[in-house]
Amino acid sequence: MRLCHVRIQVSHGDIKKGGRFLHYIHRPFHGDEEFKQAFLKAQEALKKGIHPVLIPVGSSGSYFVRDENLENIAVFKPSDEEPFAALNPKWPKFFQRILCFCCFGRACLIPNNGYLSETGASIVDDLLQLHIVPKTRVVRMASPSFFYSRCCGRYEIKPKEGSFQLFVKGYESAQTVFSRWDYDKTLLSDAEEERFKYLFQKMIVLDYIIRNTDRHMDNLLIRHIPGKVIELAAIDNGLAFPVKHPEFVSRFRTFPFRWTEYRWAQQPWDPALREHLLALINPAFLHDLCHELKVWNLYDCLAKNETPDSLIMKEPILVTRRYRRNRPNTDNWAQWFRVRHCNNYSRACC
């Protein structure tokens, strides 16, 4: 997948002069007008000395990017401040990495690639036309708010590469909303229940394809105004796109999908979502997306009209191409792809 890069350049002298970013360049965003406008606002704010603010929660360095009115417009996550990185500003993760390195992280993920995973999830969301992941792209930013390596008490402020995700306003954590729904059963009408089932199953599709087993109630956001609007946003997708199947990496650790315990995963697929995905997913689409992704089992589940939670019962498989150059031009899956079972002989301890 091709990731869109944007660069902001600034000299150390510019920051000393009132913190203003006087020189910047960017590449155009084709079809991403909303993202482009947010990024331009961030540029203008940086030029006026309005710098990103570190988010206190979380396991890595992530920052609220603000506009000239001091309103949050995006979240920036530098690649060298991720949980595995040396410049991670969160001390608990630093001690965990030093004192308990054997149990730190996940063996199925490449360290310090979370920002690419965040962007990849947004691109997959666009390709599947799910529209539940806030637009995310890879950019380069420089700010004295970020953490830099020091030498003799001095440090040089350089542009950092990371993920730039648009900030969603009016959303709350799923834990807060679910607690409210459990307390007052009348808050969620029948129509809103069906609408949320449709949105929740969209999230299932996304997480299953990118193999994101880190979905929990804090990175699943919901906007609900009773009788008016109900929307869902899936953020924090940095622990997705494993290089190995998570279930065949560790002998002692498991990485289950947590959404299987909710009733919306145990109900049949929403008819509109099922029709949309069955019409969209074909060998050519699989080629365009990425043949390693877990589209095969998803298509099989949709075709058999099974419930979403049955996805976790599917046997892990490895899908490879039968062709070399030509793009698939028929709907015969067996003609273009071969399927074989994964093996668990190379499992590690953690």
mmCIF file of C-alpha atoms in Angstrom:
data_model
loop_
_atom_site.group_PDB
_atom_site.id
_atom_site.type_symbol
_atom_site.label_atom_id
_atom_site.label_comp_id
_atom_site.label_asym_id
_atom_site.label_seq_id
_atom_site.Cartn_x
_atom_site.Cartn_y
_atom_site.Cartn_z
ATOM 1 C CA MET A 1 0.000 0.000 0.000
ATOM 2 C CA ARG A 2 1.254 3.482 -0.797
ATOM 3 C CA LEU A 3 1.317 5.799 2.180
ATOM 4 C CA CYS A 4 1.024 9.551 1.695
ATOM 5 C CA HIS A 5 3.932 11.511 3.185
ATOM 6 C CA VAL A 6 3.921 15.179 4.107
ATOM 7 C CA ARG A 7 6.902 17.130 5.351
ATOM 8 C CA ILE A 8 7.201 20.220 7.510
ATOM 9 C CA GLN A 9 10.717 21.631 7.560
ATOM 10 C CA VAL A 10 11.970 24.054 10.167
ATOM 11 C CA SER A 11 15.403 25.188 11.238
ATOM 12 C CA HIS A 12 16.571 25.268 14.841
ATOM 13 C CA GLY A 13 16.984 29.023 14.560
ATOM 14 C CA ASP A 14 13.350 29.461 13.584
ATOM 15 C CA ILE A 15 12.248 27.824 16.827
ATOM 16 C CA LYS A 16 14.466 30.102 18.879
ATOM 17 C CA LYS A 17 12.830 33.149 17.281
ATOM 18 C CA GLY A 18 9.527 32.984 19.120
ATOM 19 C CA GLY A 19 8.833 29.385 18.176
ATOM 20 C CA ARG A 20 7.663 30.279 14.686
ATOM 21 C CA PHE A 21 7.786 27.871 11.769
ATOM 22 C CA LEU A 22 8.707 30.120 8.876
ATOM 23 C CA HIS A 23 9.533 27.601 6.169
ATOM 24 C CA TYR A 24 7.388 24.617 5.304
ATOM 25 C CA ILE A 25 6.557 22.522 2.283
ATOM 26 C CA HIS A 26 3.930 19.875 1.665
ATOM 27 C CA ARG A 27 2.850 17.475 -1.006
ATOM 28 C CA PRO A 28 -0.722 17.601 -2.280
ATOM 29 C CA PHE A 29 -3.359 15.208 -0.963
ATOM 30 C CA HIS A 30 -5.406 13.873 -3.830
ATOM 31 C CA GLY A 31 -9.012 13.379 -2.700
ATOM 32 C CA ASP A 32 -8.249 14.166 0.943
ATOM 33 C CA GLU A 33 -9.557 17.716 1.149
ATOM 34 C CA GLU A 34 -10.648 17.480 4.783
ATOM 35 C CA PHE A 35 -7.244 16.149 5.762
ATOM 36 C CA LYS A 36 -5.503 18.808 3.705
ATOM 37 C CA GLN A 37 -7.439 21.598 5.400
ATOM 38 C CA ALA A 38 -6.669 20.221 8.864
ATOM 39 C CA PHE A 39 -2.997 19.937 8.013
ATOM 40 C CA LEU A 40 -2.890 23.509 6.700
ATOM 41 C CA LYS A 41 -4.463 24.689 9.966
ATOM 42 C CA ALA A 42 -1.775 22.812 11.879
ATOM 43 C CA GLN A 43 0.897 24.501 9.780
ATOM 44 C CA GLU A 44 -0.523 27.951 10.479
ATOM 45 C CA ALA A 45 -0.687 27.196 14.210
ATOM 46 C CA LEU A 46 2.929 26.005 14.245
ATOM 47 C CA LYS A 47 4.022 29.203 12.517
ATOM 48 C CA LYS A 48 2.358 31.159 15.337
ATOM 49 C CA GLY A 49 4.054 29.138 18.067
ATOM 50 C CA ILE A 50 1.064 26.955 18.969
ATOM 51 C CA HIS A 51 2.703 23.576 19.489
ATOM 52 C CA PRO A 52 1.271 20.080 20.026
ATOM 53 C CA VAL A 53 0.429 18.961 23.570
ATOM 54 C CA LEU A 54 1.479 15.576 24.972
ATOM 55 C CA ILE A 55 -1.457 13.274 25.733
ATOM 56 C CA PRO A 56 -0.907 11.974 29.298
ATOM 57 C CA VAL A 57 -2.691 8.644 28.815
ATOM 58 C CA GLY A 58 -1.473 5.798 26.641
ATOM 59 C CA SER A 59 1.746 3.817 26.363
ATOM 60 C CA SER A 60 3.602 5.983 23.844
ATOM 61 C CA GLY A 61 4.267 9.575 22.927
ATOM 62 C CA SER A 62 1.164 10.957 21.234
ATOM 63 C CA TYR A 63 0.203 14.610 20.878
ATOM 64 C CA PHE A 64 -2.886 16.718 20.350
ATOM 65 C CA VAL A 65 -2.294 19.008 17.367
ATOM 66 C CA ARG A 66 -4.124 22.319 17.756
ATOM 67 C CA ASP A 67 -5.240 25.099 15.456
ATOM 68 C CA GLU A 68 -4.996 28.856 15.996
ATOM 69 C CA ASN A 69 -8.057 28.742 18.290
ATOM 70 C CA LEU A 70 -6.356 26.141 20.520
ATOM 71 C CA GLU A 71 -8.862 23.488 19.470
ATOM 72 C CA ASN A 72 -7.700 19.922 18.890
ATOM 73 C CA ILE A 73 -7.733 19.047 15.195
ATOM 74 C CA ALA A 74 -5.524 15.944 15.010
ATOM 75 C CA VAL A 75 -3.431 13.417 16.922
ATOM 76 C CA PHE A 76 0.234 13.028 15.958
ATOM 77 C CA LYS A 77 2.210 9.920 16.968
ATOM 78 C CA PRO A 78 5.960 10.135 16.224
ATOM 79 C CA SER A 79 7.601 6.885 15.177
ATOM 80 C CA ASP A 80 10.536 7.298 17.574
ATOM 81 C CA GLU A 81 8.261 7.738 20.605
ATOM 82 C CA GLU A 82 6.378 4.452 20.252
ATOM 83 C CA PRO A 83 6.389 1.915 23.140
ATOM 84 C CA PHE A 84 9.472 0.118 21.785
ATOM 85 C CA ALA A 85 11.355 3.300 20.887
ATOM 86 C CA ALA A 86 14.153 4.837 22.947
ATOM 87 C CA LEU A 87 12.478 8.270 23.054
ATOM 88 C CA ASN A 88 9.170 7.059 24.486
ATOM 89 C CA PRO A 89 8.298 9.711 27.113
ATOM 90 C CA LYS A 90 6.143 7.357 29.216
ATOM 91 C CA TRP A 91 8.297 6.082 32.103
ATOM 92 C CA PRO A 92 6.293 2.906 32.940
ATOM 93 C CA LYS A 93 6.973 1.554 29.453
ATOM 94 C CA PHE A 94 10.637 2.486 29.779
ATOM 95 C CA PHE A 95 11.026 0.418 32.956
ATOM 96 C CA GLN A 96 9.016 -2.427 31.453
ATOM 97 C CA ARG A 97 11.307 -2.469 28.428
ATOM 98 C CA ILE A 98 14.432 -2.529 30.629
ATOM 99 C CA LEU A 99 13.339 -4.829 33.475
ATOM 100 C CA CYS A 100 10.905 -7.154 31.723
ATOM 101 C CA PHE A 101 12.114 -7.159 28.138
ATOM 102 C CA CYS A 102 11.283 -10.847 27.594
ATOM 103 C CA CYS A 103 7.544 -10.137 27.988
ATOM 104 C CA PHE A 104 7.518 -6.740 26.328
ATOM 105 C CA GLY A 105 5.507 -6.220 23.172
ATOM 106 C CA ARG A 106 4.211 -8.816 20.741
ATOM 107 C CA ALA A 107 6.411 -11.179 18.778
ATOM 108 C CA CYS A 108 4.057 -11.000 15.798
ATOM 109 C CA LEU A 109 4.563 -7.252 15.296
ATOM 110 C CA ILE A 110 7.504 -5.288 13.919
ATOM 111 C CA PRO A 111 8.663 -2.766 16.553
ATOM 112 C CA ASN A 112 8.254 0.963 15.894
ATOM 113 C CA ASN A 113 5.910 0.510 12.938
ATOM 114 C CA GLY A 114 2.730 1.503 14.740
ATOM 115 C CA TYR A 115 2.469 4.756 12.804
ATOM 116 C CA LEU A 116 2.420 2.795 9.540
ATOM 117 C CA SER A 117 -0.229 0.490 10.976
ATOM 118 C CA GLU A 118 -2.355 3.514 11.908
ATOM 119 C CA THR A 119 -2.123 4.798 8.353
ATOM 120 C CA GLY A 120 -2.657 1.364 6.822
ATOM 121 C CA ALA A 121 -5.870 0.921 8.811
ATOM 122 C CA SER A 122 -7.170 4.207 7.409
ATOM 123 C CA ILE A 123 -6.314 3.138 3.855
ATOM 124 C CA VAL A 124 -8.013 -0.254 4.288
ATOM 125 C CA ASP A 125 -11.029 1.567 5.734
ATOM 126 C CA ASP A 126 -11.137 3.726 2.599
ATOM 127 C CA LEU A 127 -10.830 0.743 0.252
ATOM 128 C CA LEU A 128 -13.601 -1.165 2.038
ATOM 129 C CA GLN A 129 -15.731 2.009 2.140
ATOM 130 C CA LEU A 130 -16.438 1.511 5.848
ATOM 131 C CA HIS A 131 -15.796 5.129 6.909
ATOM 132 C CA ILE A 132 -15.194 4.404 10.590
ATOM 133 C CA VAL A 133 -11.469 5.241 10.870
ATOM 134 C CA PRO A 134 -10.593 8.957 11.023
ATOM 135 C CA LYS A 135 -8.427 9.924 8.064
ATOM 136 C CA THR A 136 -4.795 9.110 8.884
ATOM 137 C CA ARG A 137 -1.638 9.731 6.883
ATOM 138 C CA VAL A 138 2.119 9.759 7.470
ATOM 139 C CA VAL A 139 3.586 13.241 7.947
ATOM 140 C CA ARG A 140 6.755 14.858 9.262
ATOM 141 C CA MET A 141 6.576 17.493 11.986
ATOM 142 C CA ALA A 142 9.049 19.314 14.221
ATOM 143 C CA SER A 143 8.239 20.913 17.550
ATOM 144 C CA PRO A 144 9.955 21.596 20.889
ATOM 145 C CA SER A 145 7.046 19.699 22.457
ATOM 146 C CA PHE A 146 8.463 16.409 21.157
ATOM 147 C CA PHE A 147 11.159 14.368 22.888
ATOM 148 C CA TYR A 148 14.635 14.452 21.344
ATOM 149 C CA SER A 149 17.906 12.753 22.245
ATOM 150 C CA ARG A 150 20.247 14.968 24.247
ATOM 151 C CA CYS A 151 24.005 15.379 24.159
ATOM 152 C CA CYS A 152 25.635 17.385 26.968
ATOM 153 C CA GLY A 153 22.233 18.806 27.866
ATOM 154 C CA ARG A 154 21.590 20.045 24.328
ATOM 155 C CA TYR A 155 19.270 18.720 21.685
ATOM 156 C CA GLU A 156 18.499 19.558 18.089
ATOM 157 C CA ILE A 157 14.899 19.896 16.996
ATOM 158 C CA LYS A 158 14.411 17.892 13.816
ATOM 159 C CA PRO A 159 11.310 16.825 11.875
ATOM 160 C CA LYS A 160 9.835 13.565 13.122
ATOM 161 C CA GLU A 161 7.933 11.104 10.990
ATOM 162 C CA GLY A 162 4.681 9.764 12.385
ATOM 163 C CA SER A 163 0.963 9.263 11.900
ATOM 164 C CA PHE A 164 -1.347 12.288 11.703
ATOM 165 C CA GLN A 165 -4.959 11.319 12.467
ATOM 166 C CA LEU A 166 -7.872 13.732 12.317
ATOM 167 C CA PHE A 167 -9.460 14.431 15.696
ATOM 168 C CA VAL A 168 -13.099 13.397 16.090
ATOM 169 C CA LYS A 169 -15.257 15.726 18.163
ATOM 170 C CA GLY A 170 -18.281 14.830 20.254
ATOM 171 C CA TYR A 171 -17.287 11.180 20.714
ATOM 172 C CA GLU A 172 -17.027 9.270 23.999
ATOM 173 C CA SER A 173 -15.412 5.969 24.919
ATOM 174 C CA ALA A 174 -17.555 2.890 24.382
ATOM 175 C CA GLN A 175 -17.290 2.094 28.096
ATOM 176 C CA THR A 176 -19.026 5.349 28.988
ATOM 177 C CA VAL A 177 -21.756 4.936 26.384
ATOM 178 C CA PHE A 178 -22.382 1.253 27.127
ATOM 179 C CA SER A 179 -22.716 2.023 30.844
ATOM 180 C CA ARG A 180 -25.288 4.680 30.017
ATOM 181 C CA TRP A 181 -27.209 2.271 27.787
ATOM 182 C CA ASP A 182 -27.177 -0.429 30.482
ATOM 183 C CA TYR A 183 -28.469 2.029 33.066
ATOM 184 C CA ASP A 184 -31.295 3.376 30.891
ATOM 185 C CA LYS A 185 -32.602 0.853 28.363
ATOM 186 C CA THR A 186 -34.795 3.497 26.706
ATOM 187 C CA LEU A 187 -31.848 5.553 25.433
ATOM 188 C CA LEU A 188 -31.318 3.227 22.473
ATOM 189 C CA SER A 189 -34.343 2.900 20.195
ATOM 190 C CA ASP A 190 -34.899 -0.116 17.941
ATOM 191 C CA ALA A 191 -33.796 1.863 14.890
ATOM 192 C CA GLU A 192 -30.654 3.044 16.686
ATOM 193 C CA GLU A 193 -29.966 -0.521 17.826
ATOM 194 C CA GLU A 194 -29.997 -1.674 14.193
ATOM 195 C CA ARG A 195 -27.872 1.277 13.148
ATOM 196 C CA PHE A 196 -25.280 0.541 15.838
ATOM 197 C CA LYS A 197 -25.231 -3.140 14.903
ATOM 198 C CA TYR A 198 -24.388 -2.049 11.351
ATOM 199 C CA LEU A 199 -21.553 0.181 12.617
ATOM 200 C CA PHE A 200 -20.252 -2.363 15.118
ATOM 201 C CA GLN A 201 -20.063 -5.067 12.457
ATOM 202 C CA LYS A 202 -18.138 -2.642 10.249
ATOM 203 C CA MET A 203 -15.577 -2.449 13.038
ATOM 204 C CA ILE A 204 -15.485 -6.267 13.174
ATOM 205 C CA VAL A 205 -14.728 -6.424 9.455
ATOM 206 C CA LEU A 206 -11.917 -3.891 9.767
ATOM 207 C CA ASP A 207 -10.284 -5.480 12.823
ATOM 208 C CA TYR A 208 -10.529 -8.966 11.366
ATOM 209 C CA ILE A 209 -8.878 -8.006 8.090
ATOM 210 C CA ILE A 210 -6.035 -6.010 9.642
ATOM 211 C CA ARG A 211 -5.865 -8.491 12.547
ATOM 212 C CA ASN A 212 -6.196 -5.852 15.244
ATOM 213 C CA THR A 213 -6.621 -7.712 18.542
ATOM 214 C CA ASP A 214 -6.077 -4.553 20.590
ATOM 215 C CA ARG A 215 -9.625 -3.228 20.244
ATOM 216 C CA HIS A 216 -11.003 -2.264 23.643
ATOM 217 C CA MET A 217 -13.486 0.161 25.111
ATOM 218 C CA ASP A 218 -11.065 3.101 25.145
ATOM 219 C CA ASN A 219 -10.178 3.048 21.435
ATOM 220 C CA LEU A 220 -13.730 2.411 20.274
ATOM 221 C CA LEU A 221 -15.464 5.790 20.288
ATOM 222 C CA ILE A 222 -19.195 6.423 19.989
ATOM 223 C CA ARG A 223 -21.176 9.586 19.320
ATOM 224 C CA HIS A 224 -24.783 9.194 20.384
ATOM 225 C CA ILE A 225 -27.436 11.883 20.612
ATOM 226 C CA PRO A 226 -30.684 9.980 21.359
ATOM 227 C CA GLY A 227 -33.148 10.293 18.525
ATOM 228 C CA LYS A 228 -30.722 12.255 16.331
ATOM 229 C CA VAL A 229 -27.377 10.640 15.576
ATOM 230 C CA ILE A 230 -25.330 7.566 16.381
ATOM 231 C CA GLU A 231 -21.834 7.106 14.927
ATOM 232 C CA LEU A 232 -18.737 5.028 15.646
ATOM 233 C CA ALA A 233 -15.015 5.726 15.273
ATOM 234 C CA ALA A 234 -12.252 3.107 15.469
ATOM 235 C CA ILE A 235 -9.019 4.779 16.578
ATOM 236 C CA ASP A 236 -5.625 3.582 17.876
ATOM 237 C CA ASN A 237 -4.894 0.909 15.266
ATOM 238 C CA GLY A 238 -1.153 0.747 15.894
ATOM 239 C CA LEU A 239 -1.060 -2.932 16.916
ATOM 240 C CA ALA A 240 -2.399 -4.321 13.647
ATOM 241 C CA PHE A 241 -0.883 -5.875 10.496
ATOM 242 C CA PRO A 242 1.140 -8.646 12.219
ATOM 243 C CA VAL A 243 3.920 -10.284 10.213
ATOM 244 C CA LYS A 244 2.924 -13.665 11.664
ATOM 245 C CA HIS A 245 -0.439 -15.028 12.702
ATOM 246 C CA PRO A 246 -0.859 -14.018 16.379
ATOM 247 C CA GLU A 247 -2.313 -17.398 17.323
ATOM 248 C CA PHE A 248 0.798 -19.195 16.065
ATOM 249 C CA VAL A 249 3.459 -16.981 17.633
ATOM 250 C CA SER A 250 3.321 -17.666 21.372
ATOM 251 C CA ARG A 251 2.765 -20.802 23.439
ATOM 252 C CA PHE A 252 1.574 -18.891 26.496
ATOM 253 C CA ARG A 253 0.022 -15.646 25.251
ATOM 254 C CA THR A 254 -3.190 -15.432 23.294
ATOM 255 C CA PHE A 255 -4.529 -12.453 21.382
ATOM 256 C CA PRO A 256 -8.323 -12.903 21.164
ATOM 257 C CA PHE A 257 -10.792 -10.508 19.582
ATOM 258 C CA ARG A 258 -12.581 -8.876 22.511
ATOM 259 C CA TRP A 259 -15.623 -7.851 20.502
ATOM 260 C CA THR A 260 -16.917 -11.448 20.368
ATOM 261 C CA GLU A 261 -18.557 -11.075 23.799
ATOM 262 C CA TYR A 262 -20.949 -8.348 22.661
ATOM 263 C CA ARG A 263 -24.390 -9.153 21.329
ATOM 264 C CA TRP A 264 -23.885 -7.340 18.021
ATOM 265 C CA ALA A 265 -21.158 -9.848 17.111
ATOM 266 C CA GLN A 266 -23.434 -12.785 17.887
ATOM 267 C CA GLN A 267 -26.259 -11.626 15.637
ATOM 268 C CA PRO A 268 -26.485 -12.275 11.870
ATOM 269 C CA TRP A 269 -24.709 -9.884 9.533
ATOM 270 C CA ASP A 270 -26.520 -6.686 8.717
ATOM 271 C CA PRO A 271 -28.060 -7.321 5.251
ATOM 272 C CA ALA A 272 -26.863 -4.015 3.778
ATOM 273 C CA LEU A 273 -23.301 -4.542 5.020
ATOM 274 C CA ARG A 274 -23.265 -8.146 3.832
ATOM 275 C CA GLU A 275 -24.460 -7.181 0.344
ATOM 276 C CA HIS A 276 -21.939 -4.355 0.128
ATOM 277 C CA LEU A 277 -18.982 -6.542 1.084
ATOM 278 C CA LEU A 278 -19.969 -9.510 -1.077
ATOM 279 C CA ALA A 279 -20.263 -7.208 -4.087
ATOM 280 C CA LEU A 280 -16.958 -5.524 -3.290
ATOM 281 C CA ILE A 281 -14.726 -8.457 -2.363
ATOM 282 C CA ASN A 282 -13.488 -10.420 -5.373
ATOM 283 C CA PRO A 283 -10.077 -11.650 -6.567
ATOM 284 C CA ALA A 284 -9.278 -8.309 -8.203
ATOM 285 C CA PHE A 285 -10.120 -6.448 -4.990
ATOM 286 C CA LEU A 286 -8.026 -8.857 -2.976
ATOM 287 C CA HIS A 287 -5.139 -8.202 -5.341
ATOM 288 C CA ASP A 288 -5.528 -4.450 -4.952
ATOM 289 C CA LEU A 289 -5.809 -4.595 -1.180
ATOM 290 C CA CYS A 290 -3.105 -7.106 -0.260
ATOM 291 C CA HIS A 291 -3.182 -10.855 -0.654
ATOM 292 C CA GLU A 292 -1.865 -11.511 2.856
ATOM 293 C CA LEU A 293 -4.883 -9.948 4.574
ATOM 294 C CA LYS A 294 -7.619 -12.089 6.090
ATOM 295 C CA VAL A 295 -10.192 -11.485 3.368
ATOM 296 C CA TRP A 296 -10.571 -15.156 2.431
ATOM 297 C CA ASN A 297 -12.181 -16.269 5.707
ATOM 298 C CA LEU A 298 -14.285 -13.102 5.804
ATOM 299 C CA TYR A 299 -15.688 -13.780 2.327
ATOM 300 C CA ASP A 300 -16.384 -17.398 3.306
ATOM 301 C CA CYS A 301 -18.240 -16.261 6.427
ATOM 302 C CA LEU A 302 -20.319 -13.733 4.473
ATOM 303 C CA ALA A 303 -21.134 -16.193 1.692
ATOM 304 C CA LYS A 304 -22.377 -18.778 4.219
ATOM 305 C CA ASN A 305 -24.285 -16.053 6.114
ATOM 306 C CA GLU A 306 -22.695 -17.008 9.437
ATOM 307 C CA THR A 307 -22.607 -14.704 12.455
ATOM 308 C CA PRO A 308 -19.605 -12.376 12.872
ATOM 309 C CA ASP A 309 -18.346 -14.157 15.999
ATOM 310 C CA SER A 310 -17.886 -17.333 13.929
ATOM 311 C CA LEU A 311 -14.878 -15.636 12.324
ATOM 312 C CA ILE A 312 -12.733 -16.544 15.325
ATOM 313 C CA MET A 313 -13.623 -20.229 14.812
ATOM 314 C CA LYS A 314 -12.135 -20.239 11.323
ATOM 315 C CA GLU A 315 -8.885 -22.142 11.046
ATOM 316 C CA PRO A 316 -5.911 -19.825 10.401
ATOM 317 C CA ILE A 317 -4.806 -20.101 6.789
ATOM 318 C CA LEU A 318 -2.135 -18.692 4.519
ATOM 319 C CA VAL A 319 -3.371 -17.264 1.214
ATOM 320 C CA THR A 320 -0.834 -16.949 -1.612
ATOM 321 C CA ARG A 321 -1.102 -15.941 -5.261
ATOM 322 C CA ARG A 322 -1.075 -18.416 -8.138
ATOM 323 C CA TYR A 323 -0.328 -15.656 -10.645
ATOM 324 C CA ARG A 324 2.740 -13.486 -11.101
ATOM 325 C CA ARG A 325 1.905 -10.347 -13.055
ATOM 326 C CA ASN A 326 -1.577 -10.344 -14.518
ATOM 327 C CA ARG A 327 -4.291 -8.831 -12.355
ATOM 328 C CA PRO A 328 -7.237 -11.223 -11.652
ATOM 329 C CA ASN A 329 -10.060 -10.721 -14.156
ATOM 330 C CA THR A 330 -12.561 -13.399 -13.047
ATOM 331 C CA ASP A 331 -14.394 -14.230 -9.815
ATOM 332 C CA ASN A 332 -12.907 -17.730 -9.597
ATOM 333 C CA TRP A 333 -10.955 -17.576 -6.331
ATOM 334 C CA ALA A 334 -9.305 -20.981 -6.757
ATOM 335 C CA GLN A 335 -7.948 -19.883 -10.137
ATOM 336 C CA TRP A 336 -5.989 -16.965 -8.677
ATOM 337 C CA PHE A 337 -5.168 -17.960 -5.091
ATOM 338 C CA ARG A 338 -4.092 -21.042 -3.178
ATOM 339 C CA VAL A 339 -4.850 -21.726 0.467
ATOM 340 C CA ARG A 340 -2.829 -23.755 2.926
ATOM 341 C CA HIS A 341 -3.022 -24.213 6.664
ATOM 342 C CA CYS A 342 -0.689 -22.465 9.081
ATOM 343 C CA ASN A 343 1.628 -24.498 11.274
ATOM 344 C CA ASN A 344 2.423 -23.950 14.929
ATOM 345 C CA TYR A 345 5.783 -25.656 15.129
ATOM 346 C CA SER A 346 7.718 -22.405 15.478
ATOM 347 C CA ARG A 347 5.838 -20.979 18.451
ATOM 348 C CA ALA A 348 7.940 -19.047 20.920
ATOM 349 C CA CYS A 349 7.313 -18.555 24.624
ATOM 350 C CA CYS A 350 5.951 -15.011 24.437
#
